[in-house]
């Protein structure tokens, strides 16, 4: 039988054909945080300018499904080029990379090549960019999406419009020219908003009968307005993108509930006669049996360009004034972040320093710290104020008990002189309070156990509780975890001391 002989040129050709058999890489996707930029602009001249104010969102990834990534948008993924262009193209896109798969063929006596580039995720992110321009005038937004091609790399193609609408909702404008027009057509949006709202004036004393401290100068040309009723929903729909982007873990309020109110801080005196919205606070009114009302601050936000200028404190002081003038039961804040709690505490400590009814009780607590060694006491001592003082503060200043006890520790620190001499005693009362807050429930339930009881009824509803003698039920577990718990408590005490000293420094500078 004859055999077919292959020339060396045939072998080379076979090798080239084998190189064509390649698998495309699975689309790794691009994280939203890596390719989306958001700018806050106050005029159409600022649009397209990289010098505009850039917002730093808390996290854009969670607005996108599939691990917060965008899929299907690549740079140069598919192309048909002439062979003379291929070498230059390969050098331009890949450098020395050889991941260009080529299929040569003859067509109309010219050589063409079909190819695709398998660029990695870093090349994708470099060639894809989403720039969102958010108006600080009307809070409309426009998204400029730039990419070179789309293809399904195994994860589908992300619907960018839907994802962006989850953030900006109806505020997202499809046409750029329409967005630019909003700077003129809605330049008086804030002014028209406040024309139908109630103007509020801050009580400079915030309920204090006397004030020995120098009053802090308030931001000039600002005023707070209260929006209620149907106006809440109309306004909040414009503001909710800022809440989602800048308030970590936030959820939109239920604007249908009539007990929500929005307080907006605006700046007047603009050269163009317009008003600028600087920030807002969403407050909920709770009924307290039998006939009282409580105010709870649910959300507060100062627009980024105006932060750290005293506007947040301005809003909080106005809310204190509202609580006093309307004689509500108290004013609380829902899960305040550290920065908000710091501002709130600085304000309340200054109010309490001017509140004369607490001075006698404060003096007794300080005297005890100066003349006793609290670390040697058999029972933990926390130097808490009398219940009557707690109630007086609530009635007169609308500060709730939890907040007052936090401020009480700072008041003691401010009055201990010299503080270094009595620091051991002071740290002891802070540590005792932290331990009680963290371990209080565990202490109350020490020795108690739940035991499942076999029953012909619902097994989840059949159990018995008993309390063992001493600590025999949990001694082994406590011994194993004791070191870890003590270390965590020490860290909590250290963090609390840093918070106290930070507030003391701020309040002392204000009083100087």
PDB file of C-alpha atoms in Angstrom, residues 212-479:
ATOM      1  CA  UNK A 212     -21.776  80.773  79.782  1.00  0.00           C
ATOM      2  CA  UNK A 213     -20.219  79.657  76.510  1.00  0.00           C
ATOM      3  CA  UNK A 214     -19.504  81.819  73.538  1.00  0.00           C
ATOM      4  CA  UNK A 215     -22.168  81.254  70.911  1.00  0.00           C
ATOM      5  CA  UNK A 216     -20.789  79.676  67.754  1.00  0.00           C
ATOM      6  CA  UNK A 217     -21.231  81.757  64.667  1.00  0.00           C
ATOM      7  CA  UNK A 218     -23.803  80.170  62.379  1.00  0.00           C
ATOM      8  CA  UNK A 219     -23.264  79.861  58.622  1.00  0.00           C
ATOM      9  CA  UNK A 220     -24.368  83.104  56.991  1.00  0.00           C
ATOM     10  CA  UNK A 221     -27.391  83.449  54.731  1.00  0.00           C
ATOM     11  CA  UNK A 222     -28.854  80.054  55.597  1.00  0.00           C
ATOM     12  CA  UNK A 223     -32.367  79.103  56.585  1.00  0.00           C
ATOM     13  CA  UNK A 224     -34.171  75.878  57.406  1.00  0.00           C
ATOM     14  CA  UNK A 225     -37.581  75.016  55.951  1.00  0.00           C
ATOM     15  CA  UNK A 226     -39.972  72.232  56.884  1.00  0.00           C
ATOM     16  CA  UNK A 227     -41.618  70.226  54.089  1.00  0.00           C
ATOM     17  CA  UNK A 228     -44.691  68.167  54.958  1.00  0.00           C
ATOM     18  CA  UNK A 229     -47.606  66.385  53.266  1.00  0.00           C
ATOM     19  CA  UNK A 230     -47.422  65.637  49.552  1.00  0.00           C
ATOM     20  CA  UNK A 231     -44.339  67.818  49.209  1.00  0.00           C
ATOM     21  CA  UNK A 232     -42.293  65.183  51.067  1.00  0.00           C
ATOM     22  CA  UNK A 233     -42.647  62.620  48.296  1.00  0.00           C
ATOM     23  CA  UNK A 234     -41.963  65.103  45.503  1.00  0.00           C
ATOM     24  CA  UNK A 235     -38.823  66.406  47.201  1.00  0.00           C
ATOM     25  CA  UNK A 236     -37.493  63.074  48.421  1.00  0.00           C
ATOM     26  CA  UNK A 237     -37.738  61.542  44.944  1.00  0.00           C
ATOM     27  CA  UNK A 238     -35.145  64.106  43.879  1.00  0.00           C
ATOM     28  CA  UNK A 239     -32.906  63.506  46.913  1.00  0.00           C
ATOM     29  CA  UNK A 240     -32.998  59.713  47.184  1.00  0.00           C
ATOM     30  CA  UNK A 241     -30.041  59.148  44.779  1.00  0.00           C
ATOM     31  CA  UNK A 242     -27.822  61.131  47.164  1.00  0.00           C
ATOM     32  CA  UNK A 243     -29.060  59.014  50.062  1.00  0.00           C
ATOM     33  CA  UNK A 244     -28.337  55.751  48.248  1.00  0.00           C
ATOM     34  CA  UNK A 245     -24.925  56.903  47.079  1.00  0.00           C
ATOM     35  CA  UNK A 246     -23.632  58.593  50.234  1.00  0.00           C
ATOM     36  CA  UNK A 247     -25.373  57.044  53.267  1.00  0.00           C
ATOM     37  CA  UNK A 248     -24.011  53.570  53.993  1.00  0.00           C
ATOM     38  CA  UNK A 249     -26.712  50.918  54.397  1.00  0.00           C
ATOM     39  CA  UNK A 250     -29.542  53.381  53.821  1.00  0.00           C
ATOM     40  CA  UNK A 251     -33.015  52.594  52.559  1.00  0.00           C
ATOM     41  CA  UNK A 252     -35.510  55.113  51.164  1.00  0.00           C
ATOM     42  CA  UNK A 253     -38.146  56.326  53.593  1.00  0.00           C
ATOM     43  CA  UNK A 254     -41.838  55.558  53.062  1.00  0.00           C
ATOM     44  CA  UNK A 255     -42.964  58.877  51.607  1.00  0.00           C
ATOM     45  CA  UNK A 256     -46.602  57.739  51.690  1.00  0.00           C
ATOM     46  CA  UNK A 257     -46.530  57.771  55.500  1.00  0.00           C
ATOM     47  CA  UNK A 258     -47.725  61.279  56.520  1.00  0.00           C
ATOM     48  CA  UNK A 259     -45.661  61.211  59.718  1.00  0.00           C
ATOM     49  CA  UNK A 260     -42.442  61.805  57.778  1.00  0.00           C
ATOM     50  CA  UNK A 261     -41.179  65.384  57.531  1.00  0.00           C
ATOM     51  CA  UNK A 262     -38.174  66.760  55.659  1.00  0.00           C
ATOM     52  CA  UNK A 263     -36.169  69.715  56.903  1.00  0.00           C
ATOM     53  CA  UNK A 264     -34.048  71.366  54.227  1.00  0.00           C
ATOM     54  CA  UNK A 265     -31.167  73.772  54.767  1.00  0.00           C
ATOM     55  CA  UNK A 266     -30.844  76.322  51.963  1.00  0.00           C
ATOM     56  CA  UNK A 267     -28.401  79.095  51.226  1.00  0.00           C
ATOM     57  CA  UNK A 268     -29.804  82.391  50.053  1.00  0.00           C
ATOM     58  CA  UNK A 269     -28.137  85.447  48.587  1.00  0.00           C
ATOM     59  CA  UNK A 270     -26.824  83.844  45.397  1.00  0.00           C
ATOM     60  CA  UNK A 271     -25.741  86.257  42.672  1.00  0.00           C
ATOM     61  CA  UNK A 272     -28.271  84.783  40.236  1.00  0.00           C
ATOM     62  CA  UNK A 273     -31.102  85.109  42.775  1.00  0.00           C
ATOM     63  CA  UNK A 274     -31.342  81.330  43.173  1.00  0.00           C
ATOM     64  CA  UNK A 275     -31.234  79.305  46.360  1.00  0.00           C
ATOM     65  CA  UNK A 276     -28.838  76.436  46.932  1.00  0.00           C
ATOM     66  CA  UNK A 277     -29.877  73.289  48.810  1.00  0.00           C
ATOM     67  CA  UNK A 278     -27.080  72.485  51.251  1.00  0.00           C
ATOM     68  CA  UNK A 279     -28.542  69.503  53.078  1.00  0.00           C
ATOM     69  CA  UNK A 280     -31.641  67.881  54.531  1.00  0.00           C
ATOM     70  CA  UNK A 281     -32.937  65.787  57.412  1.00  0.00           C
ATOM     71  CA  UNK A 282     -35.807  63.287  57.355  1.00  0.00           C
ATOM     72  CA  UNK A 283     -37.654  63.142  60.694  1.00  0.00           C
ATOM     73  CA  UNK A 284     -40.401  60.764  61.820  1.00  0.00           C
ATOM     74  CA  UNK A 285     -43.057  61.529  64.431  1.00  0.00           C
ATOM     75  CA  UNK A 286     -43.884  58.702  66.848  1.00  0.00           C
ATOM     76  CA  UNK A 287     -46.869  58.650  69.160  1.00  0.00           C
ATOM     77  CA  UNK A 288     -45.978  57.977  72.790  1.00  0.00           C
ATOM     78  CA  UNK A 289     -48.741  56.797  75.054  1.00  0.00           C
ATOM     79  CA  UNK A 290     -50.839  58.414  76.297  1.00  0.00           C
ATOM     80  CA  UNK A 291     -50.610  61.828  74.666  1.00  0.00           C
ATOM     81  CA  UNK A 292     -46.983  62.651  73.846  1.00  0.00           C
ATOM     82  CA  UNK A 293     -45.011  62.719  70.622  1.00  0.00           C
ATOM     83  CA  UNK A 294     -41.410  61.666  69.963  1.00  0.00           C
ATOM     84  CA  UNK A 295     -39.169  62.847  67.117  1.00  0.00           C
ATOM     85  CA  UNK A 296     -36.721  60.459  65.507  1.00  0.00           C
ATOM     86  CA  UNK A 297     -34.100  61.610  63.032  1.00  0.00           C
ATOM     87  CA  UNK A 298     -34.030  58.900  60.361  1.00  0.00           C
ATOM     88  CA  UNK A 299     -31.678  60.404  57.769  1.00  0.00           C
ATOM     89  CA  UNK A 300     -29.492  63.467  57.567  1.00  0.00           C
ATOM     90  CA  UNK A 301     -27.154  64.453  54.754  1.00  0.00           C
ATOM     91  CA  UNK A 302     -25.135  67.504  53.847  1.00  0.00           C
ATOM     92  CA  UNK A 303     -24.373  67.713  50.116  1.00  0.00           C
ATOM     93  CA  UNK A 304     -20.648  66.816  49.759  1.00  0.00           C
ATOM     94  CA  UNK A 305     -19.248  70.213  48.611  1.00  0.00           C
ATOM     95  CA  UNK A 306     -20.728  71.836  51.733  1.00  0.00           C
ATOM     96  CA  UNK A 307     -19.628  69.299  54.342  1.00  0.00           C
ATOM     97  CA  UNK A 308     -17.399  70.229  57.302  1.00  0.00           C
ATOM     98  CA  UNK A 309     -18.626  73.810  57.280  1.00  0.00           C
ATOM     99  CA  UNK A 310     -21.032  73.687  60.215  1.00  0.00           C
ATOM    100  CA  UNK A 311     -24.189  72.976  58.217  1.00  0.00           C
ATOM    101  CA  UNK A 312     -24.849  69.612  59.853  1.00  0.00           C
ATOM    102  CA  UNK A 313     -24.706  71.225  63.287  1.00  0.00           C
ATOM    103  CA  UNK A 314     -27.050  73.931  62.015  1.00  0.00           C
ATOM    104  CA  UNK A 315     -29.649  71.326  61.112  1.00  0.00           C
ATOM    105  CA  UNK A 316     -29.286  69.459  64.412  1.00  0.00           C
ATOM    106  CA  UNK A 317     -29.683  72.644  66.425  1.00  0.00           C
ATOM    107  CA  UNK A 318     -32.836  73.503  64.510  1.00  0.00           C
ATOM    108  CA  UNK A 319     -34.268  70.070  65.291  1.00  0.00           C
ATOM    109  CA  UNK A 320     -33.484  70.633  68.976  1.00  0.00           C
ATOM    110  CA  UNK A 321     -35.390  73.902  68.781  1.00  0.00           C
ATOM    111  CA  UNK A 322     -38.361  72.159  67.140  1.00  0.00           C
ATOM    112  CA  UNK A 323     -38.406  69.514  69.884  1.00  0.00           C
ATOM    113  CA  UNK A 324     -38.459  72.241  72.531  1.00  0.00           C
ATOM    114  CA  UNK A 325     -41.012  74.540  70.905  1.00  0.00           C
ATOM    115  CA  UNK A 326     -43.418  71.680  70.261  1.00  0.00           C
ATOM    116  CA  UNK A 327     -42.735  70.133  73.683  1.00  0.00           C
ATOM    117  CA  UNK A 328     -42.254  66.596  72.345  1.00  0.00           C
ATOM    118  CA  UNK A 329     -41.191  63.814  74.706  1.00  0.00           C
ATOM    119  CA  UNK A 330     -37.630  63.602  73.329  1.00  0.00           C
ATOM    120  CA  UNK A 331     -35.509  63.641  70.174  1.00  0.00           C
ATOM    121  CA  UNK A 332     -33.650  60.492  69.138  1.00  0.00           C
ATOM    122  CA  UNK A 333     -31.424  59.515  66.210  1.00  0.00           C
ATOM    123  CA  UNK A 334     -31.710  56.195  64.421  1.00  0.00           C
ATOM    124  CA  UNK A 335     -28.340  54.401  64.382  1.00  0.00           C
ATOM    125  CA  UNK A 336     -26.113  57.488  64.078  1.00  0.00           C
ATOM    126  CA  UNK A 337     -22.745  57.009  62.377  1.00  0.00           C
ATOM    127  CA  UNK A 338     -19.667  58.049  64.345  1.00  0.00           C
ATOM    128  CA  UNK A 339     -19.301  61.430  62.630  1.00  0.00           C
ATOM    129  CA  UNK A 340     -22.940  62.365  63.299  1.00  0.00           C
ATOM    130  CA  UNK A 341     -22.749  61.157  66.898  1.00  0.00           C
ATOM    131  CA  UNK A 342     -19.660  63.301  67.417  1.00  0.00           C
ATOM    132  CA  UNK A 343     -21.410  66.475  66.217  1.00  0.00           C
ATOM    133  CA  UNK A 344     -24.539  65.633  68.179  1.00  0.00           C
ATOM    134  CA  UNK A 345     -22.588  65.058  71.401  1.00  0.00           C
ATOM    135  CA  UNK A 346     -20.584  68.268  71.016  1.00  0.00           C
ATOM    136  CA  UNK A 347     -23.847  70.202  70.745  1.00  0.00           C
ATOM    137  CA  UNK A 348     -25.519  68.443  73.692  1.00  0.00           C
ATOM    138  CA  UNK A 349     -22.478  68.796  75.973  1.00  0.00           C
ATOM    139  CA  UNK A 350     -22.461  72.554  75.380  1.00  0.00           C
ATOM    140  CA  UNK A 351     -26.159  72.723  76.175  1.00  0.00           C
ATOM    141  CA  UNK A 352     -25.685  70.684  79.355  1.00  0.00           C
ATOM    142  CA  UNK A 353     -22.794  72.843  80.549  1.00  0.00           C
ATOM    143  CA  UNK A 354     -25.210  75.776  80.549  1.00  0.00           C
ATOM    144  CA  UNK A 355     -28.002  73.784  82.243  1.00  0.00           C
ATOM    145  CA  UNK A 356     -27.732  74.822  85.898  1.00  0.00           C
ATOM    146  CA  UNK A 357     -29.916  72.082  87.489  1.00  0.00           C
ATOM    147  CA  UNK A 358     -27.236  69.432  86.831  1.00  0.00           C
ATOM    148  CA  UNK A 359     -24.325  71.329  88.373  1.00  0.00           C
ATOM    149  CA  UNK A 360     -24.883  70.128  91.960  1.00  0.00           C
ATOM    150  CA  UNK A 361     -25.158  66.446  90.968  1.00  0.00           C
ATOM    151  CA  UNK A 362     -22.123  66.814  88.721  1.00  0.00           C
ATOM    152  CA  UNK A 363     -20.134  68.296  91.606  1.00  0.00           C
ATOM    153  CA  UNK A 364     -20.983  65.337  93.869  1.00  0.00           C
ATOM    154  CA  UNK A 365     -19.854  62.839  91.225  1.00  0.00           C
ATOM    155  CA  UNK A 366     -16.562  64.679  90.734  1.00  0.00           C
ATOM    156  CA  UNK A 367     -15.949  64.863  94.500  1.00  0.00           C
ATOM    157  CA  UNK A 368     -16.362  61.107  94.748  1.00  0.00           C
ATOM    158  CA  UNK A 369     -13.879  60.517  91.946  1.00  0.00           C
ATOM    159  CA  UNK A 370     -11.336  62.776  93.632  1.00  0.00           C
ATOM    160  CA  UNK A 371     -11.538  61.233  97.107  1.00  0.00           C
ATOM    161  CA  UNK A 372     -12.164  57.524  96.555  1.00  0.00           C
ATOM    162  CA  UNK A 373     -10.266  54.696  94.885  1.00  0.00           C
ATOM    163  CA  UNK A 374     -12.999  53.187  92.731  1.00  0.00           C
ATOM    164  CA  UNK A 375     -10.843  50.339  91.432  1.00  0.00           C
ATOM    165  CA  UNK A 376     -10.818  48.765  94.916  1.00  0.00           C
ATOM    166  CA  UNK A 377     -14.575  48.826  95.427  1.00  0.00           C
ATOM    167  CA  UNK A 378     -16.232  45.403  95.638  1.00  0.00           C
ATOM    168  CA  UNK A 379     -19.118  46.511  93.420  1.00  0.00           C
ATOM    169  CA  UNK A 380     -18.646  48.313  90.076  1.00  0.00           C
ATOM    170  CA  UNK A 381     -19.269  52.038  90.385  1.00  0.00           C
ATOM    171  CA  UNK A 382     -20.416  54.096  87.402  1.00  0.00           C
ATOM    172  CA  UNK A 383     -21.003  57.573  88.873  1.00  0.00           C
ATOM    173  CA  UNK A 384     -24.349  57.859  87.105  1.00  0.00           C
ATOM    174  CA  UNK A 385     -26.559  60.909  87.620  1.00  0.00           C
ATOM    175  CA  UNK A 386     -29.664  60.711  89.836  1.00  0.00           C
ATOM    176  CA  UNK A 387     -32.883  59.627  88.111  1.00  0.00           C
ATOM    177  CA  UNK A 388     -34.420  63.020  88.855  1.00  0.00           C
ATOM    178  CA  UNK A 389     -31.631  64.757  86.894  1.00  0.00           C
ATOM    179  CA  UNK A 390     -32.100  62.372  83.951  1.00  0.00           C
ATOM    180  CA  UNK A 391     -35.791  63.298  83.886  1.00  0.00           C
ATOM    181  CA  UNK A 392     -35.112  67.032  84.206  1.00  0.00           C
ATOM    182  CA  UNK A 393     -32.740  66.877  81.223  1.00  0.00           C
ATOM    183  CA  UNK A 394     -35.311  65.006  79.166  1.00  0.00           C
ATOM    184  CA  UNK A 395     -38.063  67.480  79.973  1.00  0.00           C
ATOM    185  CA  UNK A 396     -36.007  70.633  79.605  1.00  0.00           C
ATOM    186  CA  UNK A 397     -33.593  69.750  76.785  1.00  0.00           C
ATOM    187  CA  UNK A 398     -35.372  66.757  75.144  1.00  0.00           C
ATOM    188  CA  UNK A 399     -32.173  64.691  75.427  1.00  0.00           C
ATOM    189  CA  UNK A 400     -33.013  61.019  75.924  1.00  0.00           C
ATOM    190  CA  UNK A 401     -31.481  58.992  78.734  1.00  0.00           C
ATOM    191  CA  UNK A 402     -29.005  57.023  76.628  1.00  0.00           C
ATOM    192  CA  UNK A 403     -27.561  60.159  75.065  1.00  0.00           C
ATOM    193  CA  UNK A 404     -27.453  61.995  78.386  1.00  0.00           C
ATOM    194  CA  UNK A 405     -25.431  59.215  80.040  1.00  0.00           C
ATOM    195  CA  UNK A 406     -22.901  59.432  77.188  1.00  0.00           C
ATOM    196  CA  UNK A 407     -22.669  63.184  77.717  1.00  0.00           C
ATOM    197  CA  UNK A 408     -22.447  62.769  81.497  1.00  0.00           C
ATOM    198  CA  UNK A 409     -19.099  60.978  81.186  1.00  0.00           C
ATOM    199  CA  UNK A 410     -17.759  63.857  79.099  1.00  0.00           C
ATOM    200  CA  UNK A 411     -19.051  66.461  81.561  1.00  0.00           C
ATOM    201  CA  UNK A 412     -17.150  64.688  84.346  1.00  0.00           C
ATOM    202  CA  UNK A 413     -13.971  64.661  82.254  1.00  0.00           C
ATOM    203  CA  UNK A 414     -14.294  68.397  81.594  1.00  0.00           C
ATOM    204  CA  UNK A 415     -14.713  69.196  85.305  1.00  0.00           C
ATOM    205  CA  UNK A 416     -11.952  66.918  86.640  1.00  0.00           C
ATOM    206  CA  UNK A 417      -8.944  69.165  87.133  1.00  0.00           C
ATOM    207  CA  UNK A 418      -6.231  68.104  86.739  1.00  0.00           C
ATOM    208  CA  UNK A 419      -7.578  65.178  84.750  1.00  0.00           C
ATOM    209  CA  UNK A 420      -4.277  63.246  84.732  1.00  0.00           C
ATOM    210  CA  UNK A 421      -4.315  62.963  88.520  1.00  0.00           C
ATOM    211  CA  UNK A 422      -7.696  61.216  88.517  1.00  0.00           C
ATOM    212  CA  UNK A 423      -7.432  59.349  85.213  1.00  0.00           C
ATOM    213  CA  UNK A 424      -7.368  55.876  86.806  1.00  0.00           C
ATOM    214  CA  UNK A 425     -10.667  56.490  88.572  1.00  0.00           C
ATOM    215  CA  UNK A 426     -12.140  58.005  85.441  1.00  0.00           C
ATOM    216  CA  UNK A 427     -11.191  55.068  83.227  1.00  0.00           C
ATOM    217  CA  UNK A 428     -12.685  52.767  85.863  1.00  0.00           C
ATOM    218  CA  UNK A 429     -16.153  54.334  85.610  1.00  0.00           C
ATOM    219  CA  UNK A 430     -16.009  54.285  81.812  1.00  0.00           C
ATOM    220  CA  UNK A 431     -14.952  50.627  81.866  1.00  0.00           C
ATOM    221  CA  UNK A 432     -17.717  49.738  84.320  1.00  0.00           C
ATOM    222  CA  UNK A 433     -20.304  51.400  82.105  1.00  0.00           C
ATOM    223  CA  UNK A 434     -19.033  49.680  78.951  1.00  0.00           C
ATOM    224  CA  UNK A 435     -18.998  46.311  80.703  1.00  0.00           C
ATOM    225  CA  UNK A 436     -22.550  46.830  81.901  1.00  0.00           C
ATOM    226  CA  UNK A 437     -23.736  47.784  78.402  1.00  0.00           C
ATOM    227  CA  UNK A 438     -22.063  44.799  76.755  1.00  0.00           C
ATOM    228  CA  UNK A 439     -22.411  42.103  79.419  1.00  0.00           C
ATOM    229  CA  UNK A 440     -25.534  43.277  81.217  1.00  0.00           C
ATOM    230  CA  UNK A 441     -27.868  40.848  79.497  1.00  0.00           C
ATOM    231  CA  UNK A 442     -25.418  37.980  79.906  1.00  0.00           C
ATOM    232  CA  UNK A 443     -25.150  38.642  83.637  1.00  0.00           C
ATOM    233  CA  UNK A 444     -28.914  38.726  84.028  1.00  0.00           C
ATOM    234  CA  UNK A 445     -29.208  35.369  82.257  1.00  0.00           C
ATOM    235  CA  UNK A 446     -26.212  33.684  83.878  1.00  0.00           C
ATOM    236  CA  UNK A 447     -26.825  30.029  84.715  1.00  0.00           C
ATOM    237  CA  UNK A 448     -30.093  29.846  82.773  1.00  0.00           C
ATOM    238  CA  UNK A 449     -30.508  27.116  80.153  1.00  0.00           C
ATOM    239  CA  UNK A 450     -33.149  26.071  77.637  1.00  0.00           C
ATOM    240  CA  UNK A 451     -33.613  22.331  77.242  1.00  0.00           C
ATOM    241  CA  UNK A 452     -35.689  20.683  74.493  1.00  0.00           C
ATOM    242  CA  UNK A 453     -38.404  18.387  75.825  1.00  0.00           C
ATOM    243  CA  UNK A 454     -39.648  15.453  73.681  1.00  0.00           C
ATOM    244  CA  UNK A 455     -43.346  16.008  73.035  1.00  0.00           C
ATOM    245  CA  UNK A 456     -46.151  14.869  70.789  1.00  0.00           C
ATOM    246  CA  UNK A 457     -46.918  18.531  70.191  1.00  0.00           C
ATOM    247  CA  UNK A 458     -44.960  21.066  68.129  1.00  0.00           C
ATOM    248  CA  UNK A 459     -41.308  20.345  68.947  1.00  0.00           C
ATOM    249  CA  UNK A 460     -40.327  24.020  68.463  1.00  0.00           C
ATOM    250  CA  UNK A 461     -42.832  25.002  71.140  1.00  0.00           C
ATOM    251  CA  UNK A 462     -41.767  22.405  73.722  1.00  0.00           C
ATOM    252  CA  UNK A 463     -38.930  23.349  76.038  1.00  0.00           C
ATOM    253  CA  UNK A 464     -38.059  23.900  79.672  1.00  0.00           C
ATOM    254  CA  UNK A 465     -35.900  26.514  81.386  1.00  0.00           C
ATOM    255  CA  UNK A 466     -33.879  25.948  84.538  1.00  0.00           C
ATOM    256  CA  UNK A 467     -31.148  27.762  86.389  1.00  0.00           C
ATOM    257  CA  UNK A 468     -28.156  25.740  87.522  1.00  0.00           C
ATOM    258  CA  UNK A 469     -26.382  26.246  90.820  1.00  0.00           C
ATOM    259  CA  UNK A 470     -23.481  28.658  90.616  1.00  0.00           C
ATOM    260  CA  UNK A 471     -21.770  28.758  87.225  1.00  0.00           C
ATOM    261  CA  UNK A 472     -21.567  25.018  86.589  1.00  0.00           C
ATOM    262  CA  UNK A 473     -23.574  25.233  83.361  1.00  0.00           C
ATOM    263  CA  UNK A 474     -21.204  27.520  81.543  1.00  0.00           C
ATOM    264  CA  UNK A 475     -17.917  27.480  83.475  1.00  0.00           C
ATOM    265  CA  UNK A 476     -15.970  25.677  80.772  1.00  0.00           C
ATOM    266  CA  UNK A 477     -17.259  27.944  78.006  1.00  0.00           C
ATOM    267  CA  UNK A 478     -16.512  31.069  80.034  1.00  0.00           C
ATOM    268  CA  UNK A 479     -12.977  29.941  80.774  1.00  0.00           C
TER     269      UNK A 479
END
